[in-house]
mmCIF file of C-alpha atoms and ligand atoms in Angstrom:
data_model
loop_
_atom_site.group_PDB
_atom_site.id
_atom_site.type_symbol
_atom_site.label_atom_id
_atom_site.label_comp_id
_atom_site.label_asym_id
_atom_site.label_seq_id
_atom_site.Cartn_x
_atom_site.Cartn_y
_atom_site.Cartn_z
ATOM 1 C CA UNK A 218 0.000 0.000 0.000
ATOM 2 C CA UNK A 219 1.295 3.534 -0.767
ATOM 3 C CA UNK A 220 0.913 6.298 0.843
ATOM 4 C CA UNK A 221 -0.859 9.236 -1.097
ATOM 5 C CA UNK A 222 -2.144 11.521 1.432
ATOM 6 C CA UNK A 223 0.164 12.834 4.663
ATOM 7 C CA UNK A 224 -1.201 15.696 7.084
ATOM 8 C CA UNK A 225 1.221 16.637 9.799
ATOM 9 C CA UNK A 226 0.891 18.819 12.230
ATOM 10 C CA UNK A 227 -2.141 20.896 10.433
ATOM 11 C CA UNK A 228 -3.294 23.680 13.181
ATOM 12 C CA UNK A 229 -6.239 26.395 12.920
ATOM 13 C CA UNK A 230 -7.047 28.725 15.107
ATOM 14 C CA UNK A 231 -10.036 31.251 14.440
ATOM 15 C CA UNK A 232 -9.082 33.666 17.026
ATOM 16 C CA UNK A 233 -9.206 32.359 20.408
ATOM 17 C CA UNK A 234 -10.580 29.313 18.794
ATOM 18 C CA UNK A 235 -8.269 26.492 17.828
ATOM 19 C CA UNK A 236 -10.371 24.776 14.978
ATOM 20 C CA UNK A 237 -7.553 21.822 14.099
ATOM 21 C CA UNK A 238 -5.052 21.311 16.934
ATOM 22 C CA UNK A 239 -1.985 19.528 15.443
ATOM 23 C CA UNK A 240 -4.253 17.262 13.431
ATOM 24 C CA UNK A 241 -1.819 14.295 11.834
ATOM 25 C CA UNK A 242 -3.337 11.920 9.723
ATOM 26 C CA UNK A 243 -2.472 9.842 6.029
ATOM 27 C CA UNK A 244 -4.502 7.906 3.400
ATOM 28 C CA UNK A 245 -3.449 4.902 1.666
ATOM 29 C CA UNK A 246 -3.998 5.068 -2.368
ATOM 30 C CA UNK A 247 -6.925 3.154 -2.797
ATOM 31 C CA UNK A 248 -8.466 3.460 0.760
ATOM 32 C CA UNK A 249 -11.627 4.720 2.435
ATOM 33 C CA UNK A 250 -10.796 6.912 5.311
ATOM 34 C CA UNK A 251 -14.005 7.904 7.149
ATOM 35 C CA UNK A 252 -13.899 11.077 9.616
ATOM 36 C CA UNK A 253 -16.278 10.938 12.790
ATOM 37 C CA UNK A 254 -16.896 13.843 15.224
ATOM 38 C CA UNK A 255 -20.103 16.192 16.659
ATOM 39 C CA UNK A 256 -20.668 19.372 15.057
ATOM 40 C CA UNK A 257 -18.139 22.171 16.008
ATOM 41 C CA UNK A 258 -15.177 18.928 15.832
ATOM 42 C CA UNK A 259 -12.890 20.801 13.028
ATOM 43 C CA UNK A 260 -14.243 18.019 10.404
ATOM 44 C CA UNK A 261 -14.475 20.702 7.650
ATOM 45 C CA UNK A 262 -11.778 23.216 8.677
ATOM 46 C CA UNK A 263 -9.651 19.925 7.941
ATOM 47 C CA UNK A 264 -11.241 19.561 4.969
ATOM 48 C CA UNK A 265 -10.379 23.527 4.313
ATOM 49 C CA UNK A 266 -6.816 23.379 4.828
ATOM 50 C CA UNK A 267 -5.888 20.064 2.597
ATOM 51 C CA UNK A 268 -7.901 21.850 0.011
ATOM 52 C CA UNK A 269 -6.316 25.081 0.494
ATOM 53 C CA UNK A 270 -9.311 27.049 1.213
ATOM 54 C CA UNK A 271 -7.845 28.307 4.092
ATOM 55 C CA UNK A 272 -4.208 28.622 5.077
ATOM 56 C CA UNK A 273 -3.154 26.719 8.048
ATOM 57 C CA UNK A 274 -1.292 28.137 11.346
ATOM 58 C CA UNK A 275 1.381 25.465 11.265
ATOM 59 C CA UNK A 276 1.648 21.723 9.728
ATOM 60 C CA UNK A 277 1.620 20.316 6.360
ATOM 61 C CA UNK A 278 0.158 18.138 3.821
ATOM 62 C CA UNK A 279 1.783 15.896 1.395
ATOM 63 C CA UNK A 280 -0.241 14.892 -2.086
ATOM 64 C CA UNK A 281 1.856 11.651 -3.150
ATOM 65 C CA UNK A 282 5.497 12.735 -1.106
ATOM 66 C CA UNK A 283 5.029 16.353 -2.629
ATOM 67 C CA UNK A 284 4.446 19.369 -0.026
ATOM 68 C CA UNK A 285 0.814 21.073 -1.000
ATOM 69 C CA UNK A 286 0.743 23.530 2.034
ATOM 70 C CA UNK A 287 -0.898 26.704 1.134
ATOM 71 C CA UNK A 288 -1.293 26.118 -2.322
ATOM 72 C CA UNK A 289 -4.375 27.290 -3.638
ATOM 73 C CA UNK A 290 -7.646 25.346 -4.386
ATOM 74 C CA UNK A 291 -7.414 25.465 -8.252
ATOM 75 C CA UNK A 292 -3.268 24.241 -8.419
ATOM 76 C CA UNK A 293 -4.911 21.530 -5.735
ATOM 77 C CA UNK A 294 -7.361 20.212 -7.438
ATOM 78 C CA UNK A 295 -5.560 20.086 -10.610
ATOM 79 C CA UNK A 296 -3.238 17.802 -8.561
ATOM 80 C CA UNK A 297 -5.643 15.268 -8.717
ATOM 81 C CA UNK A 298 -7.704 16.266 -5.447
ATOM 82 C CA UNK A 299 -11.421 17.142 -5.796
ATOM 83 C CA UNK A 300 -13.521 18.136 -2.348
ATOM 84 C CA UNK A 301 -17.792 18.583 -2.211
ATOM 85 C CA UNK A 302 -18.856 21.161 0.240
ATOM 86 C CA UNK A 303 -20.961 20.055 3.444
ATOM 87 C CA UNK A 304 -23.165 23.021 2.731
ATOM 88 C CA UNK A 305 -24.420 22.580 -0.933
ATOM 89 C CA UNK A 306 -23.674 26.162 -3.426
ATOM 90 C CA UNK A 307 -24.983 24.524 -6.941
ATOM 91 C CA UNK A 308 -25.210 27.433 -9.308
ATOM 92 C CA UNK A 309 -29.134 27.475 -8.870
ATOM 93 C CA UNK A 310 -29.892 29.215 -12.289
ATOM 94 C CA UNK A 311 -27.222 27.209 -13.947
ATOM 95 C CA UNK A 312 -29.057 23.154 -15.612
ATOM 96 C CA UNK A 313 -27.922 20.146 -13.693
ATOM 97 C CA UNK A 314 -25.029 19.655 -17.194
ATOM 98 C CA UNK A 315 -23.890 23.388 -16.491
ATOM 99 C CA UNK A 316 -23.144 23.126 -12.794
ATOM 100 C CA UNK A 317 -21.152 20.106 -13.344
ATOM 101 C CA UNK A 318 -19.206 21.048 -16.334
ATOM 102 C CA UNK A 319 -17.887 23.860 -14.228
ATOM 103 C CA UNK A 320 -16.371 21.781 -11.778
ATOM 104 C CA UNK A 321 -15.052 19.689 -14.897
ATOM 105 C CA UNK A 322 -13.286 23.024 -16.442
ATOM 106 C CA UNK A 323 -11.374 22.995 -13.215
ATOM 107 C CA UNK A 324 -8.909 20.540 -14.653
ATOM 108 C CA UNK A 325 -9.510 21.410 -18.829
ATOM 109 C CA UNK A 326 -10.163 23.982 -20.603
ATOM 110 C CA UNK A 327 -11.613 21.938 -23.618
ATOM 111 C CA UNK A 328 -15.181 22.235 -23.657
ATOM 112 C CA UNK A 329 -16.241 19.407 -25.223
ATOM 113 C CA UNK A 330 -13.993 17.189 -22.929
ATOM 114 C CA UNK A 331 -15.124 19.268 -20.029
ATOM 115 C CA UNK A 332 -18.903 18.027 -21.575
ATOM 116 C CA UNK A 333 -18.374 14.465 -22.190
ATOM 117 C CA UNK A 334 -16.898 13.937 -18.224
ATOM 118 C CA UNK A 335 -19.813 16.369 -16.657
ATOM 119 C CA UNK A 336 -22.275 13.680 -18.763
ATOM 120 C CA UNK A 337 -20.234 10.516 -17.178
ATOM 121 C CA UNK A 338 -20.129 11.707 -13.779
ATOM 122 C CA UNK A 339 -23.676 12.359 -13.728
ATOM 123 C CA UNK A 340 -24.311 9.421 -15.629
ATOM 124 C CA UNK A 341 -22.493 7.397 -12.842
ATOM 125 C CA UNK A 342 -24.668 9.319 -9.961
ATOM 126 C CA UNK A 343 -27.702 8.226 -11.641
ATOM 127 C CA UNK A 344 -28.940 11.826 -12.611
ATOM 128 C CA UNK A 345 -28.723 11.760 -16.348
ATOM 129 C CA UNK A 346 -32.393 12.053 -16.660
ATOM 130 C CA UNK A 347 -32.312 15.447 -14.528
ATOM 131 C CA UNK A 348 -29.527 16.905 -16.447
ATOM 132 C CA UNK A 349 -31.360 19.713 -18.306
ATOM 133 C CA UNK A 350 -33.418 20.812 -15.106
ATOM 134 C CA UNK A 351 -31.939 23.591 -13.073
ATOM 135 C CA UNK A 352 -30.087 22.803 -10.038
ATOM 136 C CA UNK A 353 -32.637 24.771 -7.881
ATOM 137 C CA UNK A 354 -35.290 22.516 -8.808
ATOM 138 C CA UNK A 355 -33.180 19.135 -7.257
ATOM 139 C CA UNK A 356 -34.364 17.675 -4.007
ATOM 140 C CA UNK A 357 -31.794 17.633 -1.499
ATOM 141 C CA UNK A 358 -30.586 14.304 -2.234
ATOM 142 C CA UNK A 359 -29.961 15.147 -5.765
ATOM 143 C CA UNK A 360 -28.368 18.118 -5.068
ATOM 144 C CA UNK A 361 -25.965 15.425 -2.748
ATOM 145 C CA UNK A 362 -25.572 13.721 -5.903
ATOM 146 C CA UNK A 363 -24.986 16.736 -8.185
ATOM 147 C CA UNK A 364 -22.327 17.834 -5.924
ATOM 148 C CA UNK A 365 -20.642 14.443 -6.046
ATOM 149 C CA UNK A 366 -20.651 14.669 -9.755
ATOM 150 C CA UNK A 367 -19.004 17.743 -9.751
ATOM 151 C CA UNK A 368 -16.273 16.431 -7.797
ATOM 152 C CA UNK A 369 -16.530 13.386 -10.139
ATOM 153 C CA UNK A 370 -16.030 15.423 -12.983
ATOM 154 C CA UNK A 371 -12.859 16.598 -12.395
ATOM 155 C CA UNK A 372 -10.936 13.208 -12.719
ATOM 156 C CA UNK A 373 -9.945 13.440 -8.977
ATOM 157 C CA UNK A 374 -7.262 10.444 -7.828
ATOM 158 C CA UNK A 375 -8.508 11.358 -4.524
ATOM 159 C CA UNK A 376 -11.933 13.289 -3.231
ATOM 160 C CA UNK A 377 -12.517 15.065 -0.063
ATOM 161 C CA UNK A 378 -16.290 14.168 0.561
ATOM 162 C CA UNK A 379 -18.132 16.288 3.119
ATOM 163 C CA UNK A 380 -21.314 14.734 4.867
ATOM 164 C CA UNK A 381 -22.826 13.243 1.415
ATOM 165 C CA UNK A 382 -25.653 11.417 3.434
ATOM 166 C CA UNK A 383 -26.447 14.455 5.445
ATOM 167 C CA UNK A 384 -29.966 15.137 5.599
ATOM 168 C CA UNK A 385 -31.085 12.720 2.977
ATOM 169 C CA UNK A 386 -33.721 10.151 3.615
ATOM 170 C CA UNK A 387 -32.040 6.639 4.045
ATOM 171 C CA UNK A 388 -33.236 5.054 0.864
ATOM 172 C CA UNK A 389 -31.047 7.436 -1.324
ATOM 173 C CA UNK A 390 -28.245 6.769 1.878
ATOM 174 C CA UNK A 391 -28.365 2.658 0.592
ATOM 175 C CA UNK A 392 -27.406 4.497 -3.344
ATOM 176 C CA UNK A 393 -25.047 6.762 -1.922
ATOM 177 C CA UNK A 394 -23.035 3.724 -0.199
ATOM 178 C CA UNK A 395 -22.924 1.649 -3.542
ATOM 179 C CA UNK A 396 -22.217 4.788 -5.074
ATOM 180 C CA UNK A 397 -19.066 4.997 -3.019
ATOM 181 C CA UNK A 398 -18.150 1.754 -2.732
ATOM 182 C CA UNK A 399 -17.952 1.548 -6.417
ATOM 183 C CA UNK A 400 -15.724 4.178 -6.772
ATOM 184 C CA UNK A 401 -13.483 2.533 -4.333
ATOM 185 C CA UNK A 402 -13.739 -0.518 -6.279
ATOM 186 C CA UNK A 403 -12.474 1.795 -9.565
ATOM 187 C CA UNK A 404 -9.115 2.860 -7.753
ATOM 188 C CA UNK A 405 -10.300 6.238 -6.457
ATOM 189 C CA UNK A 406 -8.803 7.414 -2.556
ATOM 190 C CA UNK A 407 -11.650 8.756 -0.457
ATOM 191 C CA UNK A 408 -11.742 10.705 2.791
ATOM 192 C CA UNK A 409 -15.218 10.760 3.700
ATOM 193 C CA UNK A 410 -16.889 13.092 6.652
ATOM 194 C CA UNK A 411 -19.501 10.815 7.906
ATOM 195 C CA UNK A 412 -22.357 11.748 10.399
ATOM 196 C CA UNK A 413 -24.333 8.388 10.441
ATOM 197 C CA UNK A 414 -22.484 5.866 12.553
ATOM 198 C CA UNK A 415 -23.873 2.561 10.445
ATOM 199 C CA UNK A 416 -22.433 4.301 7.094
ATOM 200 C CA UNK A 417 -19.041 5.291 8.347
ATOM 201 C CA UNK A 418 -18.735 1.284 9.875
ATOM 202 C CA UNK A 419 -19.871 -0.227 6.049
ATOM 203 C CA UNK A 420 -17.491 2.081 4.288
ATOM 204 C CA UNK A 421 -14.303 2.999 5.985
ATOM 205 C CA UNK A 422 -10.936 1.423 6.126
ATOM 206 C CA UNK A 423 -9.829 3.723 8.845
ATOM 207 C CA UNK A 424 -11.491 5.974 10.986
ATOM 208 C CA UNK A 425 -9.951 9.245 12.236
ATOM 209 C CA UNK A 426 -12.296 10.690 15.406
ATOM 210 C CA UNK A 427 -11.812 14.345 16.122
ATOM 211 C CA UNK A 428 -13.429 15.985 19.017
ATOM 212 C CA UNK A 429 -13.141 20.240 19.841
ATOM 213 C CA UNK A 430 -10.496 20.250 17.070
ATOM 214 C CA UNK A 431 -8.573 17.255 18.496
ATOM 215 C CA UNK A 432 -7.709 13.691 17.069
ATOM 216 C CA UNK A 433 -8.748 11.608 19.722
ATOM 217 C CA UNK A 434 -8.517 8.200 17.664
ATOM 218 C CA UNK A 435 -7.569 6.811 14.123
ATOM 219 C CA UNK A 436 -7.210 3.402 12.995
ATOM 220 C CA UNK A 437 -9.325 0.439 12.360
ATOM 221 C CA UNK A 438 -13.093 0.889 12.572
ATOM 222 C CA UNK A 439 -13.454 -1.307 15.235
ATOM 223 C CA UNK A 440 -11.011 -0.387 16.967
ATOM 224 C CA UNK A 441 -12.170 3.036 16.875
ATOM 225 C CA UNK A 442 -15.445 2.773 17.645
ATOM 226 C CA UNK A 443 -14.530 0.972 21.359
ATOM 227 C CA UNK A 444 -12.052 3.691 21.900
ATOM 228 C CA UNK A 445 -13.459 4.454 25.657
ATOM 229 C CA UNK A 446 -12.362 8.566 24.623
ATOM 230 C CA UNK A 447 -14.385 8.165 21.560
ATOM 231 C CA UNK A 448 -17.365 6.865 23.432
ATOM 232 C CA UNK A 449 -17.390 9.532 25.828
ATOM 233 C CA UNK A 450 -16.933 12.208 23.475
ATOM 234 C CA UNK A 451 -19.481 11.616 21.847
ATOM 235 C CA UNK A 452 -20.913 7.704 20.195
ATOM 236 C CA UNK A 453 -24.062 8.680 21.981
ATOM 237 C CA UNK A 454 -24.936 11.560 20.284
ATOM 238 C CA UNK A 455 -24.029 10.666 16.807
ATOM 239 C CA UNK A 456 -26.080 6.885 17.341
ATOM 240 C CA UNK A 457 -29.036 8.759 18.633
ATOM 241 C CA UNK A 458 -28.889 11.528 15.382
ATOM 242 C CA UNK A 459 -28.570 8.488 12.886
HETATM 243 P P1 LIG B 165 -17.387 20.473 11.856
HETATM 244 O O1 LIG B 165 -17.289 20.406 10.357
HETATM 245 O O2 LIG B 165 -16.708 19.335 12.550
HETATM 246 O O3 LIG B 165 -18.812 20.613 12.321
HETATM 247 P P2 LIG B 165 -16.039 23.006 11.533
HETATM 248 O O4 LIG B 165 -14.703 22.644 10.999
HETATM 249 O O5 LIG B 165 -17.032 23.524 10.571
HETATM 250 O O6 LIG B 165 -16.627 21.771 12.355
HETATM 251 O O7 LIG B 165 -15.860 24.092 12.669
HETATM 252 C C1 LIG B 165 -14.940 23.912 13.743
HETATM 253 C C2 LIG B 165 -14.970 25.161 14.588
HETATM 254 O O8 LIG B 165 -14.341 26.228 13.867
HETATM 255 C C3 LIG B 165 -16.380 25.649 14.916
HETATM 256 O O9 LIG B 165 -16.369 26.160 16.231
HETATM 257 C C4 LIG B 165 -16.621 26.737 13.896
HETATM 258 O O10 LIG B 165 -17.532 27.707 14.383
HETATM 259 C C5 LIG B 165 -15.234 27.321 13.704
HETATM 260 N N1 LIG B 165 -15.033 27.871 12.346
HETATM 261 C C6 LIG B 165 -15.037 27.162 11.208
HETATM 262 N N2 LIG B 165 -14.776 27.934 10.139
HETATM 263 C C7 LIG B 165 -14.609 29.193 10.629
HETATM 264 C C8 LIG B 165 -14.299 30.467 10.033
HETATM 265 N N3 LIG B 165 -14.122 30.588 8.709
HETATM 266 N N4 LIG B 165 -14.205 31.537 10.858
HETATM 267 C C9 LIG B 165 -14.356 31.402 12.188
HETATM 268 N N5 LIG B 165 -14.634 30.239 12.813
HETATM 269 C C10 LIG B 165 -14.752 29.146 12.057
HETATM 270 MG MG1 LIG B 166 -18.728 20.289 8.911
#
């Protein structure tokens, strides 16, 4: 197994709030790396500053041995490294096509190229048959799904997914598992923030559990999940939101 992704160190503090506290973590190419923790854990701020949204305080991340730190999101994501937001920003007068084509021109500039992956990726999501309706007219599930297309689109070797089963009803979460799974199975690296307890267990290699901008565990999902600092922090909560 190689590694592809290598966060050291990464720290974040928003004012007198330290958002990522010396968070160290990697991903195996290939692997599923799901990311527990209540709201307020850091989960996205981690999220921010692999993807170069927002600068880190100290640390670094390595894409594949090479240092990434502080790059910005466009020279990251044409490294191979695609991210969906937690809170969904679809252009909503843009057609389902549109919005995903622009997160395809984020790694070519030929149009037609750009056209032919935004029709595979949603082809792959299952949302082919919404793709000249406007994004604003998606249910919240297919706006999930949208957003994972856009990702999709741009070719990533590894995506950054953000609470894709948050807040949708838990017949589209059994899709959205395949859905993942079977990217796995094509060779893609996933790090995926995961609310619902049941999902992260079925789909993660690893688990890394952050609590108040803290890693408090990471390794094997079992493992994990028994980790006595884990279950006080906060198993509890996240069983009884699931
Ligand atoms: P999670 O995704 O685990 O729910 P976040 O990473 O979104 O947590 O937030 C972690 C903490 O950092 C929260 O207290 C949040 O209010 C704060 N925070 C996140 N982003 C910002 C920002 N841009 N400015 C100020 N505070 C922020
Ligand atoms: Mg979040």
């Amino acid at each position: 197994m190689s590694l592809l992704l290598d966060v050291k160190g990464l720290t974040k503090r928003y004012g007198g709030l330290t958002a990522n506290a010396e968070m160290t973590f990697d991903v195996n190419e290939g692997e599923i790396v799901g990311i527990i923790g209540p709201n307020g854990a850091g989960k996205s701020t981690l999220f921010d500053l692999i993807t170069g949204f927002q600068p880190p305080d100290a640390g670094r991340v390595l894409l594949d041995g090479r240092d990434i730190t502080g790059l910005r999101p466009d020279r990251i994501s044409r490294l191979g490294v695609a991210r969906t937001f937690q809170k969904l920003k679809p252009f909503p007068d843009l057609t389902v096509t549109e919005n995903v084509i622009v997160g395809a021109l984020a790694r070519t500039s030929d149009m037609k190229t750009a056209r032919d992956q935004a029709l595979e990726s949603l082809a792959f999501v299952d949302l082919l048959e919404k793709r000249n309706h406007f994004a604003r007219e998606l249910s919240t599930g297919q706006r999930k799904r949208l957003e994972l297309a856009r990702g999709l689109a741009m070719s990533p070797r590894l995506i950054l997914m953000d609470e894709v089963t948050g807040g949708v009803d838990q017949r589209t979460i059994a899709g959205l598992i395949e859905l993942v799974l079977e990217l796995k199975h094509r060779g893609l690296t996933i790090v995926t923030i995961e609310h619902n307890m049941q999902v992260i267990m079925r789909l993660a290699d690893r688990i890394l559990a952050l609590h108040a901008g803290r890693r408090i565990a990471f390794g094997a999902p079992e493992q994990v999940r028994s980790e006595p600092a884990v279950v006080d922090a906060y198993l509890g909560t996240i069983d009884d939101a699931a």
